Short mmCIF file of C-alpha atoms and ligand atoms in Angstrom, two decimals:
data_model
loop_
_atom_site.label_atom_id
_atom_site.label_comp_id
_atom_site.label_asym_id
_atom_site.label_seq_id
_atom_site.Cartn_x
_atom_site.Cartn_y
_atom_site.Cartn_z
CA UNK A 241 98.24 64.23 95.79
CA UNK A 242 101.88 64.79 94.18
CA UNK A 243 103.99 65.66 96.94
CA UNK A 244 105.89 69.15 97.21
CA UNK A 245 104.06 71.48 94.96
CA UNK A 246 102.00 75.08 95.42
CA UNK A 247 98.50 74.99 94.41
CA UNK A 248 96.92 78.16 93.85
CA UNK A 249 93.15 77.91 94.32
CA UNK A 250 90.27 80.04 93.28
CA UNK A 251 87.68 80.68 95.72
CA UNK A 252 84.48 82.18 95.37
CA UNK A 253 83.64 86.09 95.29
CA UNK A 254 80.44 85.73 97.09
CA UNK A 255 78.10 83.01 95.64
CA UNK A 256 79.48 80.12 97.49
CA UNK A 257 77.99 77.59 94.40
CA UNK A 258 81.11 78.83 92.47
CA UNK A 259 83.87 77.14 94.82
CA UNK A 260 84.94 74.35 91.64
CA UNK A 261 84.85 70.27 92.46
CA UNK A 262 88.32 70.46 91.56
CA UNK A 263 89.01 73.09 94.62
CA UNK A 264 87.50 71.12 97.04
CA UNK A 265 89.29 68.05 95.77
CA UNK A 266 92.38 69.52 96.10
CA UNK A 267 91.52 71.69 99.67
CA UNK A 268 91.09 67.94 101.02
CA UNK A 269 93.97 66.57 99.49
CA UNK A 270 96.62 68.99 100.00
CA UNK A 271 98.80 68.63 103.46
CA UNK A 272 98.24 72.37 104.77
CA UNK A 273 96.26 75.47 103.52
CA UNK A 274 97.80 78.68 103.48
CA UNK A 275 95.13 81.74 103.64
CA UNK A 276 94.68 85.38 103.73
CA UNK A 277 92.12 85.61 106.85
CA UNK A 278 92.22 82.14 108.37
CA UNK A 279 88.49 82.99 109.62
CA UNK A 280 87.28 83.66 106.39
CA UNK A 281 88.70 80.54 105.15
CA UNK A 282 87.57 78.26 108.11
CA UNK A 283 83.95 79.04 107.11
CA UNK A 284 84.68 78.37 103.46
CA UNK A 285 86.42 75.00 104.72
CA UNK A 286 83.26 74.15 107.23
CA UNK A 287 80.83 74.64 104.59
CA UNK A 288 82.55 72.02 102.62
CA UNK A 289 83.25 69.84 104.99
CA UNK A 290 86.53 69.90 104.83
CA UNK A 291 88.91 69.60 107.76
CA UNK A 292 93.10 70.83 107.27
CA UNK A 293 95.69 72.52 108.92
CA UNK A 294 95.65 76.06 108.17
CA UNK A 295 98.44 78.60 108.44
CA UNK A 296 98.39 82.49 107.96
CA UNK A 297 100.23 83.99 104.87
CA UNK A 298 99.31 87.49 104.39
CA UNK A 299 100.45 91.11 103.50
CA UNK A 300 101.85 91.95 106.47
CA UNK A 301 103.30 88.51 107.48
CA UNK A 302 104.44 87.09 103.97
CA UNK A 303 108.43 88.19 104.44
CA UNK A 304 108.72 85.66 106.96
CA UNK A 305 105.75 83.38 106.10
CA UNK A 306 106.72 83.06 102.56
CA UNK A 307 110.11 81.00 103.37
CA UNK A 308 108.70 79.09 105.39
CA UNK A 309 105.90 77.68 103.32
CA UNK A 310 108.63 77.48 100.80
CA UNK A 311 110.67 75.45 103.21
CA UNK A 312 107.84 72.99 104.25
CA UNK A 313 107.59 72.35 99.89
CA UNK A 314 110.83 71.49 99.46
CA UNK A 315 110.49 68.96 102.11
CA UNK A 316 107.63 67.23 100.08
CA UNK A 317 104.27 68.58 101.33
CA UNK A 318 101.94 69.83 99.15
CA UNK A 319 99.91 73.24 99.87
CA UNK A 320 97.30 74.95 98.85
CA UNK A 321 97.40 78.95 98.36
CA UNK A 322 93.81 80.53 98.96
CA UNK A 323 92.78 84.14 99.88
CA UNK A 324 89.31 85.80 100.96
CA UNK A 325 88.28 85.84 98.10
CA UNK A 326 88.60 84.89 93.94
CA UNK A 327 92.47 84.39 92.45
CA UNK A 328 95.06 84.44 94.62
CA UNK A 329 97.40 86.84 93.19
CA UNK A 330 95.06 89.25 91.44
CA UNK A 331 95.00 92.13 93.78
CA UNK A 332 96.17 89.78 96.61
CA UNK A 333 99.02 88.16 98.79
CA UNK A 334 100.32 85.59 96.36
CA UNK A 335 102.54 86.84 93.69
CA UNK A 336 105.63 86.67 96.08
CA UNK A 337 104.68 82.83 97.21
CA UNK A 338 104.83 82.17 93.09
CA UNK A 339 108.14 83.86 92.30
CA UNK A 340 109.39 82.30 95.52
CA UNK A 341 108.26 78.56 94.59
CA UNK A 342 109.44 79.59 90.65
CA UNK A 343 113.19 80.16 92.10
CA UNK A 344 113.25 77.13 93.59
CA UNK A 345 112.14 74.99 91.48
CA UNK A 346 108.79 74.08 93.33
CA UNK A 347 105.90 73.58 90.79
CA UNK A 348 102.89 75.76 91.26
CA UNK A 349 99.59 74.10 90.17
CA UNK A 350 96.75 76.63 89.22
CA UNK A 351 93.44 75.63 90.43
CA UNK A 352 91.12 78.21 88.46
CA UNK A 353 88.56 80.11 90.14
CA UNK A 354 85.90 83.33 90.24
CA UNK A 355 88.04 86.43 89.22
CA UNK A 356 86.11 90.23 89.85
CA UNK A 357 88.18 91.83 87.36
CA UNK A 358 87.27 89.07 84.74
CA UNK A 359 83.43 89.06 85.54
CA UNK A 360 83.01 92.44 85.91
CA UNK A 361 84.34 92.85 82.60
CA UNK A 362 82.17 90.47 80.71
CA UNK A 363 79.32 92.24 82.42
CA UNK A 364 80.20 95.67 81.22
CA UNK A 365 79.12 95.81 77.59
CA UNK A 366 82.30 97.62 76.96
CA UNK A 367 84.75 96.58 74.73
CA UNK A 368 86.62 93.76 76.04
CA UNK A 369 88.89 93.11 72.75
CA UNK A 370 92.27 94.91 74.33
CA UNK A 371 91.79 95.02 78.10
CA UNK A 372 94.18 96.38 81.25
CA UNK A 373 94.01 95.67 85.10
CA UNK A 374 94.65 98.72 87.08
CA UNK A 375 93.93 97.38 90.56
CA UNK A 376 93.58 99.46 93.24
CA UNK A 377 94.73 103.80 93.07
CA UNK A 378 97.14 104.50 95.63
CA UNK A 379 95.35 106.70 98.29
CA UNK A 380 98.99 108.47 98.45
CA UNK A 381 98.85 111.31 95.95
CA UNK A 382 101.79 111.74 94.23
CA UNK A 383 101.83 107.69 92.97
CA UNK A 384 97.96 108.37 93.00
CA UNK A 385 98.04 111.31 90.27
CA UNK A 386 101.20 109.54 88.03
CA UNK A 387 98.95 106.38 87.77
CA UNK A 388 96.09 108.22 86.86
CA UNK A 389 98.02 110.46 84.17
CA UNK A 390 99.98 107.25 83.06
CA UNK A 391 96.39 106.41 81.92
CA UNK A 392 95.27 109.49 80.37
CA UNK A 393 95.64 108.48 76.53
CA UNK A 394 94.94 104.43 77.27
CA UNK A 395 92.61 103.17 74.73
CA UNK A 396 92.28 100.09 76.22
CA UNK A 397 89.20 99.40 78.20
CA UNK A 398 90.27 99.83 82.14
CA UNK A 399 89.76 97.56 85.66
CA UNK A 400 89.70 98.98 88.78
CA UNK A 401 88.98 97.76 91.85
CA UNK A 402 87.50 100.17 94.60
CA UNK A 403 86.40 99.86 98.26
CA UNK A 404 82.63 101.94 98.88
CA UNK A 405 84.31 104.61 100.96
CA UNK A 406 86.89 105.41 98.22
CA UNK A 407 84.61 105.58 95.36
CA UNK A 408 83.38 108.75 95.20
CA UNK A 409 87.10 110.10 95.09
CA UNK A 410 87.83 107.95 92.17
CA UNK A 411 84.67 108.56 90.43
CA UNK A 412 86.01 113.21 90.72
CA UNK A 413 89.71 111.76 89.31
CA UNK A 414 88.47 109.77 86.89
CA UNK A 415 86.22 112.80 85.67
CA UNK A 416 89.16 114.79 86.08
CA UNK A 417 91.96 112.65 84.28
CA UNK A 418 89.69 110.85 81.54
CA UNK A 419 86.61 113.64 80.94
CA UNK A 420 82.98 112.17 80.84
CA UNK A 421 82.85 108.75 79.15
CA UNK A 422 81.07 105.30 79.53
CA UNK A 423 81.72 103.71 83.03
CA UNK A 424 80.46 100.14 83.94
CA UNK A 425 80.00 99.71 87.88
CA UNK A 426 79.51 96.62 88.41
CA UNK A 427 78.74 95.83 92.29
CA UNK A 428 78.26 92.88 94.49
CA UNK A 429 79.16 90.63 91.94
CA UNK A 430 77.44 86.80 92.61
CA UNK A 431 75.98 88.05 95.91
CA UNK A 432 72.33 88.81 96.41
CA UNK A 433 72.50 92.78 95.55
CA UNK A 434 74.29 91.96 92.47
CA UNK A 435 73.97 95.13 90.57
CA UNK A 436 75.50 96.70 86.86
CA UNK A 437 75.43 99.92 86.35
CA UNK A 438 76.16 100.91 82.75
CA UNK A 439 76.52 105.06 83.19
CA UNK A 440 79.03 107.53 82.47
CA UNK A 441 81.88 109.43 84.42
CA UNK A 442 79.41 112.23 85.14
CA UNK A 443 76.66 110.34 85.99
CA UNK A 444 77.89 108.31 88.31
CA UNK A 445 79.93 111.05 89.95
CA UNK A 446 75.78 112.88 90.28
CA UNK A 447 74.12 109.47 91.30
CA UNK A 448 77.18 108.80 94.16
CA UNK A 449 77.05 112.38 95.10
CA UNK A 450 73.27 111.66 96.69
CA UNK A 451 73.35 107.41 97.54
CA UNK A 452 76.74 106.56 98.70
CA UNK A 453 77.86 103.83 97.56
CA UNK A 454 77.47 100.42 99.74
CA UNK A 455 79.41 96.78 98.84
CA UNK A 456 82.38 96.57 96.84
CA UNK A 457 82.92 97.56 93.40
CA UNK A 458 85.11 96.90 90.12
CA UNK A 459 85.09 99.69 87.90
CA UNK A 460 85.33 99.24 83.84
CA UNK A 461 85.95 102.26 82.30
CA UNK A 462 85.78 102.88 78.69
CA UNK A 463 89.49 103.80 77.00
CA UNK A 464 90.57 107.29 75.67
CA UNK A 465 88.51 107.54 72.17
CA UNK A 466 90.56 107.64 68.98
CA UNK A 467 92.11 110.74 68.44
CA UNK A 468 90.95 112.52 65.34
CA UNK A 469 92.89 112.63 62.03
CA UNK A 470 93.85 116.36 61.06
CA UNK A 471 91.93 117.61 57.76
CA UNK A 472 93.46 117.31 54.56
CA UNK A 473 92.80 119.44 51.74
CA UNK A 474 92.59 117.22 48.50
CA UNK A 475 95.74 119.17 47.32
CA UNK A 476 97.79 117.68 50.59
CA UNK A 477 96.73 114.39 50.38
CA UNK A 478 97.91 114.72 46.53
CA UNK A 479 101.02 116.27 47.57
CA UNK A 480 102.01 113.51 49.98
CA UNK A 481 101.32 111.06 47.05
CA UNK A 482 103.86 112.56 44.90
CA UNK A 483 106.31 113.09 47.87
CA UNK A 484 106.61 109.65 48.38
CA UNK A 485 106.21 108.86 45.00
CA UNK A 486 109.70 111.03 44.92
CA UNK A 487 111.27 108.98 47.54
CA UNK A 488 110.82 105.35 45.50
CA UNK A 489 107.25 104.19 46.30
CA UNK A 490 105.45 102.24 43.55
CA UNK A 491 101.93 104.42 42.87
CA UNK A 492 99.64 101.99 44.57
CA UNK A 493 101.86 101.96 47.19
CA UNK A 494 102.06 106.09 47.33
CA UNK A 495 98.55 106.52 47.21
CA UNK A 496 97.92 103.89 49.72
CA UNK A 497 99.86 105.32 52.31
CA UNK A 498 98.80 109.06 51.49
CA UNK A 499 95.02 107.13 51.75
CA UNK A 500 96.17 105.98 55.65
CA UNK A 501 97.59 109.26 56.67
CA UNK A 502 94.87 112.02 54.96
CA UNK A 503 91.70 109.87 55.48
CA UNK A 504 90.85 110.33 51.82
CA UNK A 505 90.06 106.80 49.65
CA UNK A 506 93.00 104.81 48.11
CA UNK A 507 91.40 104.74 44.89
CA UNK A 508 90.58 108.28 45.00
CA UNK A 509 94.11 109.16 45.14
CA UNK A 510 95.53 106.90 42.82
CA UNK A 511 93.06 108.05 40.08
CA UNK A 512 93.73 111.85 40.82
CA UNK A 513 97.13 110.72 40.66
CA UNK A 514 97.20 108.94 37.44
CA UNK A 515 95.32 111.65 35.89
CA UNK A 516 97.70 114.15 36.58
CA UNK A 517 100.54 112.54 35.29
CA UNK A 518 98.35 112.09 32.07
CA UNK A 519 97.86 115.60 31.81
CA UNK A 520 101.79 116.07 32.69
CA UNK A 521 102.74 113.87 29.34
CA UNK A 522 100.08 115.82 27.68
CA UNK A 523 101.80 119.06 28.08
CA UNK A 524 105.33 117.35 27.58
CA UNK A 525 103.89 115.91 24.50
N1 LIG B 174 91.72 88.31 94.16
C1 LIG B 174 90.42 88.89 93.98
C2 LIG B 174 89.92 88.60 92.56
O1 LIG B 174 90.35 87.60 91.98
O2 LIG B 174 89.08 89.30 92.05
C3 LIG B 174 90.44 90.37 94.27
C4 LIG B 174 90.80 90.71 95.67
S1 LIG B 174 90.89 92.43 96.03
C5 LIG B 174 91.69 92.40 97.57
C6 LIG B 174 89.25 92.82 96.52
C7 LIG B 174 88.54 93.72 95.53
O3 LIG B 174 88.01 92.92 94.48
C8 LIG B 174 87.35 94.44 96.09
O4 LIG B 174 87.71 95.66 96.73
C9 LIG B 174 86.51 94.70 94.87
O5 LIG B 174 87.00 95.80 94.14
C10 LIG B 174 86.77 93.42 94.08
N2 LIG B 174 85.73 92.42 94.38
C11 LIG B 174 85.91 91.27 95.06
N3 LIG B 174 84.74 90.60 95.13
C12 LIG B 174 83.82 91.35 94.50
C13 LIG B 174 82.44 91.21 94.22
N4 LIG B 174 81.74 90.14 94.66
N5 LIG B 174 81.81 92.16 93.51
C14 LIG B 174 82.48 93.24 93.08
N6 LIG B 174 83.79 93.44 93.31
C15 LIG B 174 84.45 92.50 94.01
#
């Protein structure tokens, strides 16, 4: 294995089928393993068969942890970043390792793996054309509520990740900040009580109200819906043809424009536009 770099590895999110051969090449091959919950990662490791020094790098411990897996890089050893569970980085210690290794100059490797956010996505039957990752809400209220109204007029579809005991708060703000509209819940993702729940805000806020909510959860909820176009009378929409007629458009142009603004048809307001000017030489005439 090339000496000195970061490898950031994907680990699975339950089903432990998903691990890659590519992880587990590189799990053996690196010199050390830094993980979230050494534990967790132990049984990961002894269900592979795979046998390497591992060292603790989490929240709470990266400010002095980080430098020193940085230091032991720069020497030449190569390790490999892994966390509880899915992409390092993604809701989990790791960003700081990459912008750490990135000043220095150490190469990170990525080493691609499960991803809830991802998954839970594809399993939502929502739109997944234009797409944002929220993470976790603050529990603190005041970042809490500016999140949540940053949000208000998204139209992208929107990830969350939520813990069972926190859902059925999120489930009242969501119905508070974003009104009733299609929610994906997708639960237990590759584990045995896999489950997708395709619902609304309101109904999920009913069905969580009675069975609380057990395993964890990513939430996909639908973005704000197109705001509607104010009426135009034919008149307006005729009116805004001419004034930009008056301020140097070519016709097709004018009525093109007036088309994308008023909702009426292009063609519709070229003709009624020609037509008048016809009538205009008419009485000139
Ligand atoms: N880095 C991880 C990833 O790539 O998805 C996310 C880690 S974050 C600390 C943990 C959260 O991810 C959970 O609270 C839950 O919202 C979501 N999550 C992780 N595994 C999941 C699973 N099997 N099914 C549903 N959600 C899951």
């Amino acid at each position: 294995m090339p000496e000195g770099k970061l490898y950031l590895v994907g680990t699975p999110i339950g089903n432990l089928g998903d691990l890659s051969p590519r992880a587990v090449r590189t799990l053996e091959r690196v010199d050390f393993i830094a993980a979230e919950d050494t534990r967790v990662t132990l049984k990961l490791l002894t269900h592979f068969g795979v046998k390497k020094p591992l060292l603790s790098y989490n929240e709470h411990n990266r400010a002095e942890c980080g430098p020193r897996i940085l230091n032991r890089l720069l020497a030449g050893e190569s390790c490999a970043l892994v966390t509880d569970a899915g992409m390092p980085a993604i809701s989990d210690p790791g960003a700081d390792l990459v912008c750490l290794c990135a000043g220095a100059g150490v190469e990170t490797v990525i080493v691609p793996g499960p991803c809830a956010a991802v998954s839970a996505l594809a399993l939502s039957a929502l739109p997944t054309q234009r797409f944002c990752f929220e993470g976790f809400l603050s529990t603190a209220n005041k970042s809490r509520m500016e999140h949540l109204e940053s949000l208000r007029t998204e139209r992208r579809t929107m990830i969350f990740y939520e813990a069972p005991h926190k859902l059925q708060r999120t489930l009242d703000d969501f119905l508070k900040y974003f009104g009733d509209r299609p929610l994906s819940l997708c639960r237990e993702l590759t584990k045995v009580h896999e489950e997708v729940i395709r619902t609304t805000v309101s109904e999920a806020v009913a069905r969580f109200a009675q069975t609380p909510p057990r395993g964890e959860f990513v939430l996909i909820l639908a973005g704000a819906p197109e705001p509607e176009k104010p009426a135009f009378t034919q008149e307006q929409a005729a009116a805004l043809v001419a004034q930009y007629r008056a301020q140097g458009m070519p016709l097709r142009q004018a009525a093109r424009r007036a088309a994308e603004d008023t909702g009426f048809s292009k063609n519709e307001l070229y003709q009624l536009a020609l037509s008048e000017t016809d009538a205009e030489s008419e009485t000139d005439a």
